[in-house]
Short mmCIF file of C-alpha atoms in Angstrom, two decimals:
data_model
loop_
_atom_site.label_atom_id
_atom_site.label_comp_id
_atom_site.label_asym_id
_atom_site.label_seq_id
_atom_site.Cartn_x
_atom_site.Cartn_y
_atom_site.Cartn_z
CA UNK A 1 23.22 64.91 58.39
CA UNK A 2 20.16 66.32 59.97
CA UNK A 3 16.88 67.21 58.34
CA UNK A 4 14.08 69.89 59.54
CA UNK A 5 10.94 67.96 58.29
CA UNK A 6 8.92 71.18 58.61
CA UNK A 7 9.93 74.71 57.96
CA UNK A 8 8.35 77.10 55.86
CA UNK A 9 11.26 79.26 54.24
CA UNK A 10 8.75 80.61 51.83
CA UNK A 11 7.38 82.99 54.54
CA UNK A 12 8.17 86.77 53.37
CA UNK A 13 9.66 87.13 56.99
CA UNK A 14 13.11 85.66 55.82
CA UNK A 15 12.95 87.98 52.71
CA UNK A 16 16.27 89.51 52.63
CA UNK A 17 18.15 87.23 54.74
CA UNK A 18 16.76 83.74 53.56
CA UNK A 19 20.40 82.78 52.07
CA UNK A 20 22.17 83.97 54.99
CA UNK A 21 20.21 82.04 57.56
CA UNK A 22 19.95 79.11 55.04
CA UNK A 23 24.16 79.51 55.02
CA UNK A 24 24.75 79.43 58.86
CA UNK A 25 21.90 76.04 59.29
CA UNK A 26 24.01 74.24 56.66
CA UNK A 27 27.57 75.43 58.71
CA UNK A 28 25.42 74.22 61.95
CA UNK A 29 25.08 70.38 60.04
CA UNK A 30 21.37 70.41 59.39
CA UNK A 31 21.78 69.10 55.81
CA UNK A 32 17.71 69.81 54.42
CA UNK A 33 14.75 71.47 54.30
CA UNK A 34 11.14 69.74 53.92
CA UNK A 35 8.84 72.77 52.66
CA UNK A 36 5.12 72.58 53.04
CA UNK A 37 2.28 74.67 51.80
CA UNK A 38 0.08 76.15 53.88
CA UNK A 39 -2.04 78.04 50.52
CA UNK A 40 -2.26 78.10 46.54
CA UNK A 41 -0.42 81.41 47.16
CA UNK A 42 2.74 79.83 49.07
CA UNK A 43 2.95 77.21 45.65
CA UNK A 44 4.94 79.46 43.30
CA UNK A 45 7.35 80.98 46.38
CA UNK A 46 7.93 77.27 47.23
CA UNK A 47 8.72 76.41 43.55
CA UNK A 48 11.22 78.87 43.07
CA UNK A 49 12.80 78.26 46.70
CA UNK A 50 13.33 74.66 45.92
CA UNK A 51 14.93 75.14 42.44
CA UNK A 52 17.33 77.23 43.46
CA UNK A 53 18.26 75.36 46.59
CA UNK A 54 18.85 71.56 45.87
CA UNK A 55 18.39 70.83 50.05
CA UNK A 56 14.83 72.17 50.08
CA UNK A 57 11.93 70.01 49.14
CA UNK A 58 8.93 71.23 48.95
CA UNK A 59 5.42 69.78 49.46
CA UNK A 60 2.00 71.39 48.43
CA UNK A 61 -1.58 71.79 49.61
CA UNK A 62 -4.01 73.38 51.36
CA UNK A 63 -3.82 73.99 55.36
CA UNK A 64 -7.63 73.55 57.12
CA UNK A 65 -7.11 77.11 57.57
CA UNK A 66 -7.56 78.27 54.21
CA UNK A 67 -10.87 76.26 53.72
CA UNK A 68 -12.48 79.44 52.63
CA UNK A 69 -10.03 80.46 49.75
CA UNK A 70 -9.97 77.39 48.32
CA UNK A 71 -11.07 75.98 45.03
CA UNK A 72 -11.76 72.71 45.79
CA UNK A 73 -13.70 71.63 43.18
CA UNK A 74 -10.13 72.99 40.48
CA UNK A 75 -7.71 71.58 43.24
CA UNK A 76 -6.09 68.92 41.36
CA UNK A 77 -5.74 70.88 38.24
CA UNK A 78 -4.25 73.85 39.88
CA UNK A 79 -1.54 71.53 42.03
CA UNK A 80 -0.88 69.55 39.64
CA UNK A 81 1.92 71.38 37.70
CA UNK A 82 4.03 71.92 40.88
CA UNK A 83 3.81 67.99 41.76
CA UNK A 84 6.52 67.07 39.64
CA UNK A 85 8.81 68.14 42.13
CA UNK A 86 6.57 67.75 45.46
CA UNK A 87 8.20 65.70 47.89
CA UNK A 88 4.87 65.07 49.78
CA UNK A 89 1.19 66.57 49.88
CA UNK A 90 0.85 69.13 52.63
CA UNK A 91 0.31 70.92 54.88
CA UNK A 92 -3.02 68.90 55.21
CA UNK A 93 -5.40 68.10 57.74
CA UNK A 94 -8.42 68.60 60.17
CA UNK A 95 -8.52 72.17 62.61
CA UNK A 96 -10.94 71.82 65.25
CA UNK A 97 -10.65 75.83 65.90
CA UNK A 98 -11.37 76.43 62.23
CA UNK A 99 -15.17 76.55 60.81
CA UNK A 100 -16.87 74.11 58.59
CA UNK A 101 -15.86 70.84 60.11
CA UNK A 102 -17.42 69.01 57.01
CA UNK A 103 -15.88 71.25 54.50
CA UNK A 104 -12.27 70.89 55.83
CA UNK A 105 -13.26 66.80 55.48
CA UNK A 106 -14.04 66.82 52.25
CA UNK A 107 -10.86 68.96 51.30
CA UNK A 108 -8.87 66.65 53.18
CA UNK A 109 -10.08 63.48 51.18
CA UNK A 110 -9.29 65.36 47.95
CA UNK A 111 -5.87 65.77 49.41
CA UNK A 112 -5.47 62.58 50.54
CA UNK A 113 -6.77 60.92 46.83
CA UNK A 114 -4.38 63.35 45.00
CA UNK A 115 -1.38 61.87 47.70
CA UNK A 116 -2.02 58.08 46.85
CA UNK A 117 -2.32 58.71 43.23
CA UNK A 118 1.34 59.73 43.27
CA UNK A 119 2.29 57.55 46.05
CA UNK A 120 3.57 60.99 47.61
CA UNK A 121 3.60 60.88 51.71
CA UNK A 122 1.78 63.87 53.88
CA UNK A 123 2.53 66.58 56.14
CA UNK A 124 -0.17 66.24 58.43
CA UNK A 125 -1.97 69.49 60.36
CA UNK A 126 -3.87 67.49 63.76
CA UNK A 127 -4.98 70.44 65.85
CA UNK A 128 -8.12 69.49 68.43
CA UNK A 129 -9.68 66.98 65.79
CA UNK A 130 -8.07 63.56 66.65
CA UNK A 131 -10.83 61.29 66.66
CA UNK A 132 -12.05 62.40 63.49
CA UNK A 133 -8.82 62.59 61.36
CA UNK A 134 -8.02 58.83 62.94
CA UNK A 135 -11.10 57.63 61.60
CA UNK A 136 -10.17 59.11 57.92
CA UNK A 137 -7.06 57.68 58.06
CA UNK A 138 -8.34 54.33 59.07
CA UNK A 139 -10.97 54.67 55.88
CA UNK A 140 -8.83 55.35 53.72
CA UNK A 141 -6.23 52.80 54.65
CA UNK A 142 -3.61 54.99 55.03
CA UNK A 143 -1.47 52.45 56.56
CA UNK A 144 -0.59 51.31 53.09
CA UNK A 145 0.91 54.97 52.88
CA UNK A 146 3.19 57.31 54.79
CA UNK A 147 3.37 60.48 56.13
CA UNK A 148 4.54 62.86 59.21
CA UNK A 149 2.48 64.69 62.02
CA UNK A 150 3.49 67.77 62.21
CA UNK A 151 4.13 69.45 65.43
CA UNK A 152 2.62 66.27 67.57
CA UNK A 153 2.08 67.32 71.12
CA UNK A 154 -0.30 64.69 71.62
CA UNK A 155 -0.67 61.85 73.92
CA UNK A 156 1.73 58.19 73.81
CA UNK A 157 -1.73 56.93 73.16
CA UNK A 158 -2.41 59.05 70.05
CA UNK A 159 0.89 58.90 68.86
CA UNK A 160 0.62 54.93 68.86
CA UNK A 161 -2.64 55.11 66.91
CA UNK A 162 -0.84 57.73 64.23
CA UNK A 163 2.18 54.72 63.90
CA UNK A 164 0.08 52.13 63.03
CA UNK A 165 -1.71 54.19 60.53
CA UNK A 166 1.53 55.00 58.74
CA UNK A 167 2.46 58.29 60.16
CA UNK A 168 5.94 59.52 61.71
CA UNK A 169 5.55 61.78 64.30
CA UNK A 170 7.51 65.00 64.38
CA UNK A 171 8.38 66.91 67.31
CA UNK A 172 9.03 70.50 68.03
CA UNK A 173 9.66 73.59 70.06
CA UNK A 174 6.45 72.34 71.84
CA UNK A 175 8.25 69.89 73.39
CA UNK A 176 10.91 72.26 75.03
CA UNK A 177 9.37 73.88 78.10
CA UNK A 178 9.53 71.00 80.98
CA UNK A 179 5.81 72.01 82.06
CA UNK A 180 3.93 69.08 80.21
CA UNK A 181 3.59 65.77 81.58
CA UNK A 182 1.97 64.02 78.76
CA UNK A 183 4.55 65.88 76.07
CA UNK A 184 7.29 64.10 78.27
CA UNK A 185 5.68 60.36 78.59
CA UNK A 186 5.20 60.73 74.89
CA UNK A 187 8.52 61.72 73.81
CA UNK A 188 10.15 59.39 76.61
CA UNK A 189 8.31 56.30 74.82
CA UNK A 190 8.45 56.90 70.86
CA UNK A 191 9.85 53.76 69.40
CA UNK A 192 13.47 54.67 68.08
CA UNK A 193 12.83 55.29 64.06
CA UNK A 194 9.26 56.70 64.66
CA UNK A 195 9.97 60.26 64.76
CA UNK A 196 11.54 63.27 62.97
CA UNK A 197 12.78 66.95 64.30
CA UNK A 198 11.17 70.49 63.17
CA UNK A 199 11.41 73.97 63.64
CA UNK A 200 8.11 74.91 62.12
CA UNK A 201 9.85 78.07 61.22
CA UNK A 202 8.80 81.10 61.33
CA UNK A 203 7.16 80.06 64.13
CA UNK A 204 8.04 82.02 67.70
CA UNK A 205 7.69 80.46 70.90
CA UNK A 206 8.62 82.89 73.57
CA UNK A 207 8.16 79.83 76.34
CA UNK A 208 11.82 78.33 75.54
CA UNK A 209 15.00 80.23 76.11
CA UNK A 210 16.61 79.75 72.84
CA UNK A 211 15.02 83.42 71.32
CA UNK A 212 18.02 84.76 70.49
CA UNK A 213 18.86 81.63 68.33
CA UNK A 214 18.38 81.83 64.60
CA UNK A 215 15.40 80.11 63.95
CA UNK A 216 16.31 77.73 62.27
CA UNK A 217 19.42 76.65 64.50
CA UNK A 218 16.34 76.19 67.17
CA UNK A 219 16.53 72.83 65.07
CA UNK A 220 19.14 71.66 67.92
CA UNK A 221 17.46 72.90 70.83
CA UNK A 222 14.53 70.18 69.93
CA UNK A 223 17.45 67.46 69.73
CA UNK A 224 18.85 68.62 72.91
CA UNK A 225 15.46 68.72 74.67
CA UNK A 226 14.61 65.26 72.77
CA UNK A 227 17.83 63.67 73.98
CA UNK A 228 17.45 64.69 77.91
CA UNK A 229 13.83 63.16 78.13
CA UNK A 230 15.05 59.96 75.97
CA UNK A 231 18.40 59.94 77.86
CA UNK A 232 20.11 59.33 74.47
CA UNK A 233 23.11 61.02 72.54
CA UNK A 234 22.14 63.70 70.26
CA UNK A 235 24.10 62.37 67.89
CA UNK A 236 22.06 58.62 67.86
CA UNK A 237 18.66 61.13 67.66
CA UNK A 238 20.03 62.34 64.50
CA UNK A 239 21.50 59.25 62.65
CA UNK A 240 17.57 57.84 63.49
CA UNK A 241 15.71 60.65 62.81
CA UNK A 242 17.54 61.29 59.17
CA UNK A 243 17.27 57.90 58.39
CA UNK A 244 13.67 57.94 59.08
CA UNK A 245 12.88 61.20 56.84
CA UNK A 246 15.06 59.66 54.18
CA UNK A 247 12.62 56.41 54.43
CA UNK A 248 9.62 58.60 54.27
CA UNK A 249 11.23 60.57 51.54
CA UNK A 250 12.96 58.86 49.19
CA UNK A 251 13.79 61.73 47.04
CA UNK A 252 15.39 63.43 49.83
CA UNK A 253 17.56 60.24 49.98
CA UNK A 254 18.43 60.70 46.44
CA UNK A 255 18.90 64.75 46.12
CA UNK A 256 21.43 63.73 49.80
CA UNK A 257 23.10 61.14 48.16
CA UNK A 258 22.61 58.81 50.98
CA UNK A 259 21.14 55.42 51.22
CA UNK A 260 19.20 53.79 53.70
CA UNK A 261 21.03 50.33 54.51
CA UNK A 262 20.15 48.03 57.69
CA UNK A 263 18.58 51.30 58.82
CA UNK A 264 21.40 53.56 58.71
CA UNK A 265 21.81 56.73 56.46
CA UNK A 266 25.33 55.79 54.95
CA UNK A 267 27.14 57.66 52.32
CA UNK A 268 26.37 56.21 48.72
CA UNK A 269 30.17 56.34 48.03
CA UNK A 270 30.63 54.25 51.40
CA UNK A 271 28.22 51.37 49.75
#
């Protein structure tokens, strides 16, 4: 069982051929789909995707991005009738690129409050705005919660401070291309359990040489990168890595019919 812990199938790109590509990931062994929002617009795509496909979960929210379009002060009344399937709040977070510093922090509270209310985790958006979305974290105690950095490209030290803050860190094509020495310290040290796989697709990335992959069989190329700078089996990468989404996720647990147990994803019939 493997799980991509951030792709976003909504995209109109794989209009046409979602079920196709869907067909060959689940032939490839990647066993589920975490789904996140990136605006109110995606919400309704990503609520018919999931219903109709019992190994995508979705998440909802509002990406830094979108700051701009955004209702904040109707936020939780227009989210709230797609949380009763929501897996986790997201894609959330601080953009340093993105205007209105302030406004993207107050939007990110009001996504965070909405998160512990439902004791949902987050899919977390860090781009060039560490310090400050460290401190929020450590405000709002999110160490008594859970979530997953998306895409973290980060430093060991940054990735440590994430940890103990309650975050997983999930890595990505970024980590492919061998030209990073602080990508490959980080990945090298990760404590085993601490980190998930992701395709971020429809993301390209014309740096690796995996384009003519489906995108979302790119999925391996991540574990195969991940397992050369970790000098681990692929197949240990994605025992831990599914039994730490399943922790973070315990729906996806359920809809996989797989339990956690001494931290290893075993079959419920197995039990």
């Amino acid at each position: 069982m493997l799980i991509d812990s951030h792709a976003h199938l909504q995209h109109p790109s794989f209009d046409g051929n979602r079920e196709a590509l869907l067909n060959a990931a689940r032939q490839s062994g990647i066993s589920g789909w975490i789904v996140p929002a990136v605006s109110k617009d995606c919400w309704p795509r990503i609520a018919e995707l999931t219903a109709h496909n019992r190994d995508c979960f979705g998440c909802y929210g509002i990406h830094p991005s979108q700051l701009p379009h955004t209702d904040c002060a109707n936020l939780t009344n227009n989210i709230t009738p797609y949380l009763r399937s929501a897996v986790a709040i997201g894609e959330i977070g601080l953009d340093g690129t993105c205007p209105d510093h302030h406004g993207q922090v107050h939007l990110f509270r009001v996504q965070l409050a909405i998160a512990r209310s439902l004791n949902l985790p987050i899919i977390l958006h860090l781009h060039k705005a560490t310090t400050a979305l460290i401190q929020i974290l450590r405000d709002e105690r999110w160490n008594e919660m859970r979530g997953i950095v998306h895409g973290f490209t980060g430093s060991l030290e940054t990735a440590s401070q994430l940890l103990q803050l309650g975050m997983i860190i999930s890595l990505g094509h970024r980590i492919v291309p061998d030209n990073s020495h602080r990508i490959r310290t980080m990945v090298q040290n990760l404590p085993c359990n601490s980190f998930v796989f992701e395709t971020d697709a429809p993301q390209q990335d014309t740096s690796t040489n995996d384009q003519n992959l489906p995108q979302l069989l790119r999925l391996h190329t991540v574990i195969k990168r991940a397992s050369e700078l970790r000098q681990q089996d692929p197949s240990t990468l994605v025992q831990e890595s599914t039994t730490t989404a399943c922790q973070i996720f315990p729906a996806i647990a359920h809809h996989l019919s797989v339990d956690t147990y001494y931290g290893t994803v075993v079959p419920k019939e197995t039990l």
